[in-house]
mmCIF file of C-alpha atoms in Angstrom:
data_model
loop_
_atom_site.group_PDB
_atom_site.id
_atom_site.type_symbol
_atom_site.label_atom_id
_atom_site.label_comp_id
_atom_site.label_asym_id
_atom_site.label_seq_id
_atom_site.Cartn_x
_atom_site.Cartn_y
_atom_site.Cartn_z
ATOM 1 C CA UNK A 1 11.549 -11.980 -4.432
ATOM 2 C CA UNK A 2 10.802 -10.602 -1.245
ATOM 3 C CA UNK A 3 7.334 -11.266 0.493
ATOM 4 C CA UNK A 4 5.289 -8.532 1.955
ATOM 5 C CA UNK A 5 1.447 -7.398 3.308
ATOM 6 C CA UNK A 6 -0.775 -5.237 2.733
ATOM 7 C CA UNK A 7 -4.091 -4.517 4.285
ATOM 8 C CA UNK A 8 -6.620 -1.384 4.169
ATOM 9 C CA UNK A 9 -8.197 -2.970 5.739
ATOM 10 C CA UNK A 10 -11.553 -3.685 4.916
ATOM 11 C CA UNK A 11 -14.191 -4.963 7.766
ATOM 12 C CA UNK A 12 -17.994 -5.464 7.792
ATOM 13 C CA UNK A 13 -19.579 -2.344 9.469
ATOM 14 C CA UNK A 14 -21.663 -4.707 11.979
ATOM 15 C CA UNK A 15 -18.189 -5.764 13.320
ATOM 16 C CA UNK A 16 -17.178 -4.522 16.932
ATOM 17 C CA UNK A 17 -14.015 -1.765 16.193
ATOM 18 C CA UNK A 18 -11.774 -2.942 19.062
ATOM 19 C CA UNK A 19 -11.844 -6.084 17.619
ATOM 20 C CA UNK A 20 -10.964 -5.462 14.165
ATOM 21 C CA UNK A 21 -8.295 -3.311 15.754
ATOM 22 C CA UNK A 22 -6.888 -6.365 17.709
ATOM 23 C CA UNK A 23 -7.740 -8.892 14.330
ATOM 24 C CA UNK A 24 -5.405 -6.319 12.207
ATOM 25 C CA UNK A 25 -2.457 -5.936 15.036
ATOM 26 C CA UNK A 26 -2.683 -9.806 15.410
ATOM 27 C CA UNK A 27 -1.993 -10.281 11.720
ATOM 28 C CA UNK A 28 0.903 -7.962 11.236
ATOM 29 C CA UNK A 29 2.390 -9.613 14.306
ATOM 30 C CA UNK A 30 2.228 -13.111 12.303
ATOM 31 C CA UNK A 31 3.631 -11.235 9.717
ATOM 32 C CA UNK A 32 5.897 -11.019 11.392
ATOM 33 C CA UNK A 33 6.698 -14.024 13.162
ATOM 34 C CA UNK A 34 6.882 -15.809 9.571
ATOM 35 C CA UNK A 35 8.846 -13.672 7.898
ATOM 36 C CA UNK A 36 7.158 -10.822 5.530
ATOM 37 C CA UNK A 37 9.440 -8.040 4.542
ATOM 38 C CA UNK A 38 7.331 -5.260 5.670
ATOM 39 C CA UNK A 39 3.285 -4.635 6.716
ATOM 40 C CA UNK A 40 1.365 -1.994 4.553
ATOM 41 C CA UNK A 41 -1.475 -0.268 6.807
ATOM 42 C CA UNK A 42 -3.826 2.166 5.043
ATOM 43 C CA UNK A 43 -5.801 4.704 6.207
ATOM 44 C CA UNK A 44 -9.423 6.867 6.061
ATOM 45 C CA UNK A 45 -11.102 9.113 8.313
ATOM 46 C CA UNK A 46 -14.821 8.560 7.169
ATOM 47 C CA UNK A 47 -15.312 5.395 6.658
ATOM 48 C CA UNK A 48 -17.137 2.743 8.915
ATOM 49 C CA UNK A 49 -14.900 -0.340 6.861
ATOM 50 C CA UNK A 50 -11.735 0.980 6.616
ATOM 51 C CA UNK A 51 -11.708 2.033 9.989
ATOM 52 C CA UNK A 52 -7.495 2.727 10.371
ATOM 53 C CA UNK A 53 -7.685 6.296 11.097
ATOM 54 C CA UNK A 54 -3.933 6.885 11.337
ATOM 55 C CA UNK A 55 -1.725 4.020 10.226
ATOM 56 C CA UNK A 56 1.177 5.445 11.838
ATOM 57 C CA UNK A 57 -0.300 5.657 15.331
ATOM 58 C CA UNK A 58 -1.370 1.645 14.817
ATOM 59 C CA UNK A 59 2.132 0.842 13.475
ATOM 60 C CA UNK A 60 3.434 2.662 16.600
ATOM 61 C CA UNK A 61 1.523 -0.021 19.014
ATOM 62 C CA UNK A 62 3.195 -2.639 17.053
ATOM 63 C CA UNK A 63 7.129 -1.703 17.423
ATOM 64 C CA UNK A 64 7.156 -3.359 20.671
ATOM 65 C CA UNK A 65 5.364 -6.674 19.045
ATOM 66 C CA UNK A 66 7.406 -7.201 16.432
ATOM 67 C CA UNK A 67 11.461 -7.581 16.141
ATOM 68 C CA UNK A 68 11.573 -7.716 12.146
ATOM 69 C CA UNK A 69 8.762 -6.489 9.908
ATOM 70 C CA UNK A 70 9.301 -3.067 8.734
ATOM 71 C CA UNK A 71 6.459 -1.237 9.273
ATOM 72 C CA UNK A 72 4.713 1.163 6.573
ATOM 73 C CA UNK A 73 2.278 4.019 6.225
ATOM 74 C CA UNK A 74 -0.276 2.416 3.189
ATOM 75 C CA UNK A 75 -0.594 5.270 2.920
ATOM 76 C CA UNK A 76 -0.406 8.464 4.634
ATOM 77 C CA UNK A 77 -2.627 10.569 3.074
ATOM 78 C CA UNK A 78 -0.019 14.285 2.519
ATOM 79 C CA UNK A 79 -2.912 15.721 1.823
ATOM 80 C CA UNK A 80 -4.773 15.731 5.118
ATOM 81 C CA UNK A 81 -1.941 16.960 7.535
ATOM 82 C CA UNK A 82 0.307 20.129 7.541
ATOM 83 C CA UNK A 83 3.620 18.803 5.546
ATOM 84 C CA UNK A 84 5.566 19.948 9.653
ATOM 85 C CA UNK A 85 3.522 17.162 11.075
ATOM 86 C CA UNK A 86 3.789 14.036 8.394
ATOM 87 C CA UNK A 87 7.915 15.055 9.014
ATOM 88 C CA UNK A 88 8.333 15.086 12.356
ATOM 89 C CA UNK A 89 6.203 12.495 13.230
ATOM 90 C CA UNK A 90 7.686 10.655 10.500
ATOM 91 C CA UNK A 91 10.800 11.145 11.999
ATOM 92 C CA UNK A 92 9.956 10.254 15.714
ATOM 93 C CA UNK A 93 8.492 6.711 13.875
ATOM 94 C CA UNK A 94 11.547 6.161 12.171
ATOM 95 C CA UNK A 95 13.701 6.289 15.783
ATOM 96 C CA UNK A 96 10.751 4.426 17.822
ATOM 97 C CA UNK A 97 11.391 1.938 15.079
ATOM 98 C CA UNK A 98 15.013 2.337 15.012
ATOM 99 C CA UNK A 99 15.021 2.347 10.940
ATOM 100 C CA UNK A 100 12.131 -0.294 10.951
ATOM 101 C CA UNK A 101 9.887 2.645 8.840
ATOM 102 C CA UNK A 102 8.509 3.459 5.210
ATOM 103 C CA UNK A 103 7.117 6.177 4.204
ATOM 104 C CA UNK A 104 4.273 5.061 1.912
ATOM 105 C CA UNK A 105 2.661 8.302 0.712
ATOM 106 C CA UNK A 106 -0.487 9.335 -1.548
ATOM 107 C CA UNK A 107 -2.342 12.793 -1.960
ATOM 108 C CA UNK A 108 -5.728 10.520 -0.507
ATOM 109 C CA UNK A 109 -8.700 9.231 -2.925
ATOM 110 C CA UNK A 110 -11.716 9.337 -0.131
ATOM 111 C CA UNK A 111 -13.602 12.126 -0.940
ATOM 112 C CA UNK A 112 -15.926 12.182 2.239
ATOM 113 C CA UNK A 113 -12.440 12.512 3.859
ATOM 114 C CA UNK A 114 -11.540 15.834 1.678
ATOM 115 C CA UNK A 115 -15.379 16.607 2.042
ATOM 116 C CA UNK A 116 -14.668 16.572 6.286
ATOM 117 C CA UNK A 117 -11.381 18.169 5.978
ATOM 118 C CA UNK A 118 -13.060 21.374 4.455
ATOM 119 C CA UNK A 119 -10.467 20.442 1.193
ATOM 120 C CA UNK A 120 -12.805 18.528 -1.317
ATOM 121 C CA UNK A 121 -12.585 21.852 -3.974
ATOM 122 C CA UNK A 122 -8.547 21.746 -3.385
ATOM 123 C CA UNK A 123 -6.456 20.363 -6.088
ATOM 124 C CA UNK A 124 -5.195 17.364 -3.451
ATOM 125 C CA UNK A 125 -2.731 16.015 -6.018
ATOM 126 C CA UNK A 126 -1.030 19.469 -5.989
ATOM 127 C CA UNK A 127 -0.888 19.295 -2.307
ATOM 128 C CA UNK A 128 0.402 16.177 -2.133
ATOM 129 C CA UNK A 129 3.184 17.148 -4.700
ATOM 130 C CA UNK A 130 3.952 20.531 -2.235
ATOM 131 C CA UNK A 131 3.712 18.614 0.765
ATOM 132 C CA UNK A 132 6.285 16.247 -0.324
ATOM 133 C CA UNK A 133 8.561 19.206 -1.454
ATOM 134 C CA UNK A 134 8.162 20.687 1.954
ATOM 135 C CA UNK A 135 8.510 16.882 3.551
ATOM 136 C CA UNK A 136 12.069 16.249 1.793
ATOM 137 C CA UNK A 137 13.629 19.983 2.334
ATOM 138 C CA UNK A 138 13.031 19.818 6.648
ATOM 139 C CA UNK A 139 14.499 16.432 6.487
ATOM 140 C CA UNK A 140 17.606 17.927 4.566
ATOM 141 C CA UNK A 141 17.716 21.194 5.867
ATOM 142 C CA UNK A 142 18.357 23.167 9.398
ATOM 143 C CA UNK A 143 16.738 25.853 10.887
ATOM 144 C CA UNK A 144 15.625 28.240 10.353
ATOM 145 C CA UNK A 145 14.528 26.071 7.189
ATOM 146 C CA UNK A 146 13.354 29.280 5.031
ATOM 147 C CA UNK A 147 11.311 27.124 2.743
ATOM 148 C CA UNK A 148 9.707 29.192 0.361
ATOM 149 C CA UNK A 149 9.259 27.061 -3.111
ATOM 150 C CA UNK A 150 7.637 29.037 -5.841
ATOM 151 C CA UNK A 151 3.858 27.900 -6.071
ATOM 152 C CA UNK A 152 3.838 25.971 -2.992
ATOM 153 C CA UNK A 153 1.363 26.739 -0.679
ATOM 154 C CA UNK A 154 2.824 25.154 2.360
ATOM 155 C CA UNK A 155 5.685 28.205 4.543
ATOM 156 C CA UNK A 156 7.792 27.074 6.754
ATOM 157 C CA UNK A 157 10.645 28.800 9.229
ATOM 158 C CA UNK A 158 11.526 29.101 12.487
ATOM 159 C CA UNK A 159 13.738 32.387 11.916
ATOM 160 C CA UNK A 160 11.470 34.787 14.029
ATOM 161 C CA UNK A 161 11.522 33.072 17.031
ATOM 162 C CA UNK A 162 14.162 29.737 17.095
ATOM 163 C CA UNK A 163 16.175 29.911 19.971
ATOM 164 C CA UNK A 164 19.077 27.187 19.211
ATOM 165 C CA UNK A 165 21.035 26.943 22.024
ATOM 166 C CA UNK A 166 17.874 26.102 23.826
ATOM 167 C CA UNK A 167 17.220 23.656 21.001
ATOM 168 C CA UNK A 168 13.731 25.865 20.176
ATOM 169 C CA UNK A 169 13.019 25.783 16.829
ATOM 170 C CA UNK A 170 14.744 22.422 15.687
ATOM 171 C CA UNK A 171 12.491 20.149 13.656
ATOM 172 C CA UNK A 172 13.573 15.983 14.208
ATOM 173 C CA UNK A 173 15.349 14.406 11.189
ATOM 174 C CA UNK A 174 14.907 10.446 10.679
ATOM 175 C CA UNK A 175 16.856 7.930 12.185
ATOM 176 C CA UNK A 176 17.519 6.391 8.379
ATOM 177 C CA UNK A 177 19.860 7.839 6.655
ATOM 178 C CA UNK A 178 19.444 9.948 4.844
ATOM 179 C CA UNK A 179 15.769 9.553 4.774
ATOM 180 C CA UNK A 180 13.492 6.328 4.887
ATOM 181 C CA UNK A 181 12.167 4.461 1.808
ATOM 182 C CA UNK A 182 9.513 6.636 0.413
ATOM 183 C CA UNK A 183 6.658 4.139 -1.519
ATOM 184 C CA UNK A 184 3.548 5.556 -3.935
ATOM 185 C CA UNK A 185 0.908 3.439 -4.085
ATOM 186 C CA UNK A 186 -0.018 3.292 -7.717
ATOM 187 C CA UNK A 187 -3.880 2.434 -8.965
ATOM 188 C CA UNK A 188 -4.665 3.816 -12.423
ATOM 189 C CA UNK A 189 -3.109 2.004 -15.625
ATOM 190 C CA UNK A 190 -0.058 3.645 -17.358
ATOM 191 C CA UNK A 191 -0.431 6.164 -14.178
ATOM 192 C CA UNK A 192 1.958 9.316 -15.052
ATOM 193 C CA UNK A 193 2.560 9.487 -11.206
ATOM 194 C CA UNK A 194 5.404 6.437 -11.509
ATOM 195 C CA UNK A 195 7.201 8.774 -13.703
ATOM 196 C CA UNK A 196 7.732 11.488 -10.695
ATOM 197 C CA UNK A 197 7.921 8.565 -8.593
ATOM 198 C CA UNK A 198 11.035 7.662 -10.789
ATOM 199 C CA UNK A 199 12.778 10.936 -10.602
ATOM 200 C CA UNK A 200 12.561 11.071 -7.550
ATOM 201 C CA UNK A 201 13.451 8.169 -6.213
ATOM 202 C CA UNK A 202 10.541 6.875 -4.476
ATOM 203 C CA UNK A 203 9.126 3.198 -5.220
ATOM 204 C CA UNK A 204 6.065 1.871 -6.443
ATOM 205 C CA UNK A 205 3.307 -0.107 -5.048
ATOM 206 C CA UNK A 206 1.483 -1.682 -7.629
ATOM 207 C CA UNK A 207 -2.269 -1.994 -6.100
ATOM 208 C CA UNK A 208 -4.069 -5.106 -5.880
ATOM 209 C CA UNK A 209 -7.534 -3.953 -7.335
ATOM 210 C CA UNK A 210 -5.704 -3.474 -11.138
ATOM 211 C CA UNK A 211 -5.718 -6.152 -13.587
ATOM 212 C CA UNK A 212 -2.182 -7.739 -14.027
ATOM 213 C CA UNK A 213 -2.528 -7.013 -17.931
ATOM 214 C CA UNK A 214 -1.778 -3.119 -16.836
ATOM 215 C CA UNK A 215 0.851 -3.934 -14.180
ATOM 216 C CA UNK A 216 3.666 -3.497 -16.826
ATOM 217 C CA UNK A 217 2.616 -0.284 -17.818
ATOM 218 C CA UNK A 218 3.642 0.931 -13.901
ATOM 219 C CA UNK A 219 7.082 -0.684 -14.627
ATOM 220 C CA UNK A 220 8.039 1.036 -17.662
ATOM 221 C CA UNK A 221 6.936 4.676 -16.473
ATOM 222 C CA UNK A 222 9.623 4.099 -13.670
ATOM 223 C CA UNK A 223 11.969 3.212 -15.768
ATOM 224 C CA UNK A 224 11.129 6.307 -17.941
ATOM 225 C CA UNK A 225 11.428 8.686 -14.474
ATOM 226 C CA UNK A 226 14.457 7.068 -13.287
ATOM 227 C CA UNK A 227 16.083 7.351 -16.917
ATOM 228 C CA UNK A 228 15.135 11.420 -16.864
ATOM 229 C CA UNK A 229 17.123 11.486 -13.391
ATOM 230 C CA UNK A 230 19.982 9.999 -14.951
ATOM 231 C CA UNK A 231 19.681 6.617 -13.077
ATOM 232 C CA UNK A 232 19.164 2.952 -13.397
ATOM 233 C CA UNK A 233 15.949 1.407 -12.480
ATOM 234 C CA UNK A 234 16.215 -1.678 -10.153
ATOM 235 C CA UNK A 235 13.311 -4.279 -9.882
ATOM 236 C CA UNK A 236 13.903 -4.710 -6.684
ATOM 237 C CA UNK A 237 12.482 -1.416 -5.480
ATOM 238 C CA UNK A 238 8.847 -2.656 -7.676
ATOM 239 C CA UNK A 239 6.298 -3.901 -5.407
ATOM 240 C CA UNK A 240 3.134 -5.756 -6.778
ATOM 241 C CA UNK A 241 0.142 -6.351 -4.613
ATOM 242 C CA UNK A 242 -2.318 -8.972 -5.258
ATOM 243 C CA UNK A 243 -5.038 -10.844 -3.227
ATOM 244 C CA UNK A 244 -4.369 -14.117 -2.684
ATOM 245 C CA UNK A 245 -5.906 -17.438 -1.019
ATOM 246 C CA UNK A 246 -3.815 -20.201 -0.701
ATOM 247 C CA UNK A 247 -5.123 -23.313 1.215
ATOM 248 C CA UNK A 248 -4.090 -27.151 1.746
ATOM 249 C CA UNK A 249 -6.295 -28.025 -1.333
ATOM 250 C CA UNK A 250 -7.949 -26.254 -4.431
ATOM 251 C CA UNK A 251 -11.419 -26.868 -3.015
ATOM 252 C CA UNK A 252 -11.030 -24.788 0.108
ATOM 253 C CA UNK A 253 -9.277 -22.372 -1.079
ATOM 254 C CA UNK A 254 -11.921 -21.831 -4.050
ATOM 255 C CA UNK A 255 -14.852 -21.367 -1.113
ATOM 256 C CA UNK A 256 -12.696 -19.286 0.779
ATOM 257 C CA UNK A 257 -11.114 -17.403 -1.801
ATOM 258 C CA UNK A 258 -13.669 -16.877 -4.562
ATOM 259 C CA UNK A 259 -17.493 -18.515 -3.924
ATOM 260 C CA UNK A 260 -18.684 -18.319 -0.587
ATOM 261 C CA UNK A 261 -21.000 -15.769 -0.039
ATOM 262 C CA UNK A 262 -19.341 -15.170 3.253
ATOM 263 C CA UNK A 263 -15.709 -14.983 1.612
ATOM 264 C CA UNK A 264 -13.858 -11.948 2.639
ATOM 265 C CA UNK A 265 -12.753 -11.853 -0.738
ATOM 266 C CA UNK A 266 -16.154 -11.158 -2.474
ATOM 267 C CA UNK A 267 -16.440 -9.152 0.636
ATOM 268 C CA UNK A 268 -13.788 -6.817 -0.435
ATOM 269 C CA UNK A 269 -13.789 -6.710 -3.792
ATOM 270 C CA UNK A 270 -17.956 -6.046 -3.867
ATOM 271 C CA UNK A 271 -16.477 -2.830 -1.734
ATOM 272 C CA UNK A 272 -13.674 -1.912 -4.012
ATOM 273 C CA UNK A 273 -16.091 -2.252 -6.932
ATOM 274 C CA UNK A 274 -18.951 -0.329 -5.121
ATOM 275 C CA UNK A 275 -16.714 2.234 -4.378
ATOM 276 C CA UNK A 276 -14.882 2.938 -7.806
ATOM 277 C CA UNK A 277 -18.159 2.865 -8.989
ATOM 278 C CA UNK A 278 -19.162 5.572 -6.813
ATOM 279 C CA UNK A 279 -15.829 7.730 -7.587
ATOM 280 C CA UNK A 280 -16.143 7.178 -11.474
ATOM 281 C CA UNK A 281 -12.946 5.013 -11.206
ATOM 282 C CA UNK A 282 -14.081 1.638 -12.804
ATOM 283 C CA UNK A 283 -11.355 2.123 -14.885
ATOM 284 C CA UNK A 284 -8.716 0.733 -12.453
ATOM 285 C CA UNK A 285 -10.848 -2.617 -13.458
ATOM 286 C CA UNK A 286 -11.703 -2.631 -17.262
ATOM 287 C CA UNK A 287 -9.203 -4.727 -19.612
ATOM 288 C CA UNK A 288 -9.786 -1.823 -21.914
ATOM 289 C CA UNK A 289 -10.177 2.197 -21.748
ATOM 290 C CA UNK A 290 -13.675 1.994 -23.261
ATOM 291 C CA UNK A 291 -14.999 -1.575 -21.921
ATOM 292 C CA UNK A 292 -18.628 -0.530 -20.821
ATOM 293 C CA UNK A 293 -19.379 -0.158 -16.945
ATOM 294 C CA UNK A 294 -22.324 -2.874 -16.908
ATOM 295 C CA UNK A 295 -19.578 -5.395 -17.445
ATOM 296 C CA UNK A 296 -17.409 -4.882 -14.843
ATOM 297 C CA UNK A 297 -19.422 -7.174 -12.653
ATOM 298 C CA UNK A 298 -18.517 -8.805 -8.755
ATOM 299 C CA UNK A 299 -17.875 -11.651 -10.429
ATOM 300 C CA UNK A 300 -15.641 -10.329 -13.088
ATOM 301 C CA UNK A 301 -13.503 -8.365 -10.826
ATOM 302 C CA UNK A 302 -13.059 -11.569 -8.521
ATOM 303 C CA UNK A 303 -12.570 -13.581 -11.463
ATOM 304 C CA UNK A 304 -9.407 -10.889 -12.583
ATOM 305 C CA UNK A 305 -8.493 -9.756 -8.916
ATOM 306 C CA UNK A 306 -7.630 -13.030 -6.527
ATOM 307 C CA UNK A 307 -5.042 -15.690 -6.997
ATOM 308 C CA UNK A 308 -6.791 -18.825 -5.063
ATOM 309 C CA UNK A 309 -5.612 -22.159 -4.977
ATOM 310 C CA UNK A 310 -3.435 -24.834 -3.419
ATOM 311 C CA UNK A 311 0.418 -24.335 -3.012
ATOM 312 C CA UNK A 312 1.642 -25.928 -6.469
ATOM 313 C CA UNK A 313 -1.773 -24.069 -7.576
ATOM 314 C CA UNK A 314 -1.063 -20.814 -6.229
ATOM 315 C CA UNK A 315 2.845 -20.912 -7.404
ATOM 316 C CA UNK A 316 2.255 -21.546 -10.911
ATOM 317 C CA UNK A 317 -0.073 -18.421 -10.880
ATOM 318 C CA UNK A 318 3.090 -16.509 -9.260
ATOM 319 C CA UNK A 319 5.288 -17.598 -12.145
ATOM 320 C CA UNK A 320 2.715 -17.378 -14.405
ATOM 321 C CA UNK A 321 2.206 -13.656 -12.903
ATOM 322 C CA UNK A 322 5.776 -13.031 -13.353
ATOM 323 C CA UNK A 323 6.054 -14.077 -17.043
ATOM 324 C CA UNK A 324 3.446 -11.618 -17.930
ATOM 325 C CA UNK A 325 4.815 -8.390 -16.545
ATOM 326 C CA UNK A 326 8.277 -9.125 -16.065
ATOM 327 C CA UNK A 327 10.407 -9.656 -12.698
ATOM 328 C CA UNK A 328 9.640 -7.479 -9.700
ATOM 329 C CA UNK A 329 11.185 -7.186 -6.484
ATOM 330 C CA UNK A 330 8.383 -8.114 -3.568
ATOM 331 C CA UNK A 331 5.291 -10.065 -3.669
ATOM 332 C CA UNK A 332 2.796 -8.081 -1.398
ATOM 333 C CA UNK A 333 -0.107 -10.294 -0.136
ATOM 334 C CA UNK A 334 -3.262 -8.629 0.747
ATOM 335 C CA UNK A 335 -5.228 -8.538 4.305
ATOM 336 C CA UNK A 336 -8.775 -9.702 4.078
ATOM 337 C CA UNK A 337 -11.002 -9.628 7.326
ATOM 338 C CA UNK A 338 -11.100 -12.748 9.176
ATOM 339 C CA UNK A 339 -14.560 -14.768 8.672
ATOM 340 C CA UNK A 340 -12.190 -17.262 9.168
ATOM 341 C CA UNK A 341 -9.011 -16.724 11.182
ATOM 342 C CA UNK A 342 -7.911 -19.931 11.111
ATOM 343 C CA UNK A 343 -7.942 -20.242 7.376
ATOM 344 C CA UNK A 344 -6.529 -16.478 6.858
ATOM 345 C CA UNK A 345 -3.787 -17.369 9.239
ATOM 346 C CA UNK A 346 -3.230 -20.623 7.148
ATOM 347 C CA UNK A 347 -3.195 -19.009 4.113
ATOM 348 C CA UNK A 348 -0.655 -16.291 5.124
ATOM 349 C CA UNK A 349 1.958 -19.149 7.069
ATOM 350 C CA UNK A 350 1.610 -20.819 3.491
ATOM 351 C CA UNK A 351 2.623 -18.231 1.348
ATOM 352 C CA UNK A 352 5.392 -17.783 3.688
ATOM 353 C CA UNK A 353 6.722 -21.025 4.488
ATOM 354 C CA UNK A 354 5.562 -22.978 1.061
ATOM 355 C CA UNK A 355 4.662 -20.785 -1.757
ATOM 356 C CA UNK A 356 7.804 -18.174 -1.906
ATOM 357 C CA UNK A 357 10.586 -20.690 -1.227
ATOM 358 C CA UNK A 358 8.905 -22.868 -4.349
ATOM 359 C CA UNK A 359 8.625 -19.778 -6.795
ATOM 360 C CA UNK A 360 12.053 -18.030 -5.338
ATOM 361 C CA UNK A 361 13.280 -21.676 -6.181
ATOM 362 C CA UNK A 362 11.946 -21.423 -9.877
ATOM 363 C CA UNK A 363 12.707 -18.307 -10.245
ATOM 364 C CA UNK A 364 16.405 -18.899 -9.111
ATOM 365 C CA UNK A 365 16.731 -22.396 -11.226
ATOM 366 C CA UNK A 366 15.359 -20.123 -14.455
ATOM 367 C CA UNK A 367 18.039 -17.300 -14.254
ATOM 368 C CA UNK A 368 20.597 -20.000 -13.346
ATOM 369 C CA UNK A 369 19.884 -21.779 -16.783
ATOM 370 C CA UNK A 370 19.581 -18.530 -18.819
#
């Protein structure tokens, strides 16, 4: 099981901006330096805590920093940007990174963003389904393109004014071939969005704000899209966020993780909650469809959301994780903001160096015996 991160990220609105910026290239880049597979980066235009504005322009200050990590869009939102830009800046990415790119994609929740964009009355799933059409067909095509899907918005050629031999009119292609991994993040239970995701061939991102009791459903709607395309699923393309705290003993890692009133934890989850509240999406938190609103409280959503604990601890959670929804191919540990940085950086060289050794360990020892 591969380990990777994930981060929104989500900061206290007194906090300085250039800082946080420096706080979330400085964790990537330790990332990094211990090991994770690949760094998630989100992205919102209108909002004072989640204050990533373009995650690819951040992930491009971080190519020179970093010599492994792949670095990945968490998401870009399709719905915010012509479908010509997310492509060829896509592309440029992937060759700045030299194949160190995903493409983690979503039609964007943030309705003050949609609101700003002049796009809140659009149908944004719709344009995110177009603008991935569009997306695919200039990475496969050549000019003059010509794409013209039926009921697709989004136009695009270069036949009335391309001049080739000059190289006018040629859009960049990525440096993967024949495209980079394409990831969905995925927040509602039994979503019918990991279905498409399936067929097509892109991967899922389980998000870290569902309960683990709904994880499973993700799993088998892949398996259902990737069936309908005629293919095999394969766990390792299932990625499964969740926040964790692991520290060098249960009772730190409880105060960080979970009580403190200055843990970033109930920090961020007091946000997430706030805002799915806000956006009639308390669902993403309830056990069940028709659990009532006035108990989905901070302290049940921390009590549901955030692995916290001591290595052995924290491990046995992992397996315990695992048991419940079935294998999955990368562990992806959440950013918090750093109250604390020398606890968060703890906590991250932990899981690295202690944690995923010890439950790739059990995990190897189990299908050995089976």
């Amino acid at each position: 099981m591969r380990l990777g991160y994930f981060t929104m990220p989500v900061h206290p609105m007194h906090r300085n901006w250039a800082e946080t910026l420096k706080e979330d290239r400085e964790a990537i880049i330790l990332a990094d330096k211990l090991g994770f597979y690949d760094a998630f980066m989100g992205e919102h235009l209108t909002d004072a805590c989640e204050t990533i504005t373009n995650s690819m322009m951040f992930h491009a200050s971080l190519i020179p920093a970093t010599t492994r990590i792949k670095l990945a869009t968490g998401t870009a939102n399709l719905s915010h940007m012509h479908p010509v830009l997310i492509a060829v800046q896509a592309a440029m990415f992937d060759h700045l990174a030299e194949g160190r790119f995903i493409l983690g994609v979503s039609p964007g929740a943030l309705t003050t963003d949609a609101e700003a964009l002049g796009i809140l009355d659009e149908d944004r799933n719709k344009m995110f389904a177009e603008a991935i059409d569009v997306i695919l067909a200039i990475w496969e095509r050549g000019p003059p393109y010509d794409i013209d899907f039926p009921d697709n918005r989004y136009k695009v050629s270069t036949a009335r004014t391309m001049t080739l031999d000059l190289g006018v009119g040629i859009m960049a292609k990525p440096y993967q071939k024949p495209r980079p991994e394409i990831v969905g993040s995925v927040v509602a239970p039994f979503s019918p969005g990991v279905v498409l995701m399936g067929k097509r061939d892109f991967h899922p991102l389980s998000a870290n704000f569902l309960l683990s009791k709904h994880l499973k459903s993700h799993w088998q709607n892949y398996c259902r899209g990737k069936a309908e395309a005629g293919a095999e699923a394969n766990v390792a393309d299932w990625r499964v966020a969740r926040a964790i705290c692991v520290l060098d003993d249960d009772k730190a890692a409880a105060r960080y993780g979970r009580y403190d009133e200055k843990s970033p934890y109930r920090f961020y989850y007091e946000q997430m909650r706030a805002k799915m509240k806000r956006g009639n999406r308390l669902y993403v938190f309830k056990s069940y469809k028709d659990q009532p609103d006035e108990e989905i409280t901070h302290d049940y959503v921390m009590d549901h959301c955030v692995i916290h604990g001591s290595v052995n601890k924290v491990v046995d959670q992992i397996l315990a994780l695992r048991e419940e929804i079935g294998d999955f191919g990368e562990l992806v540990y959440a950013g918090m903001d750093w109250v604390e940085p020398a606890l968060n950086k703890r906590s991250m060289q932990l899981m690295a160096e202690e944690v995923m050794p010890r439950v790739n360990a059990a995990i190897g020892k189990s299908a050995a015996a089976a």
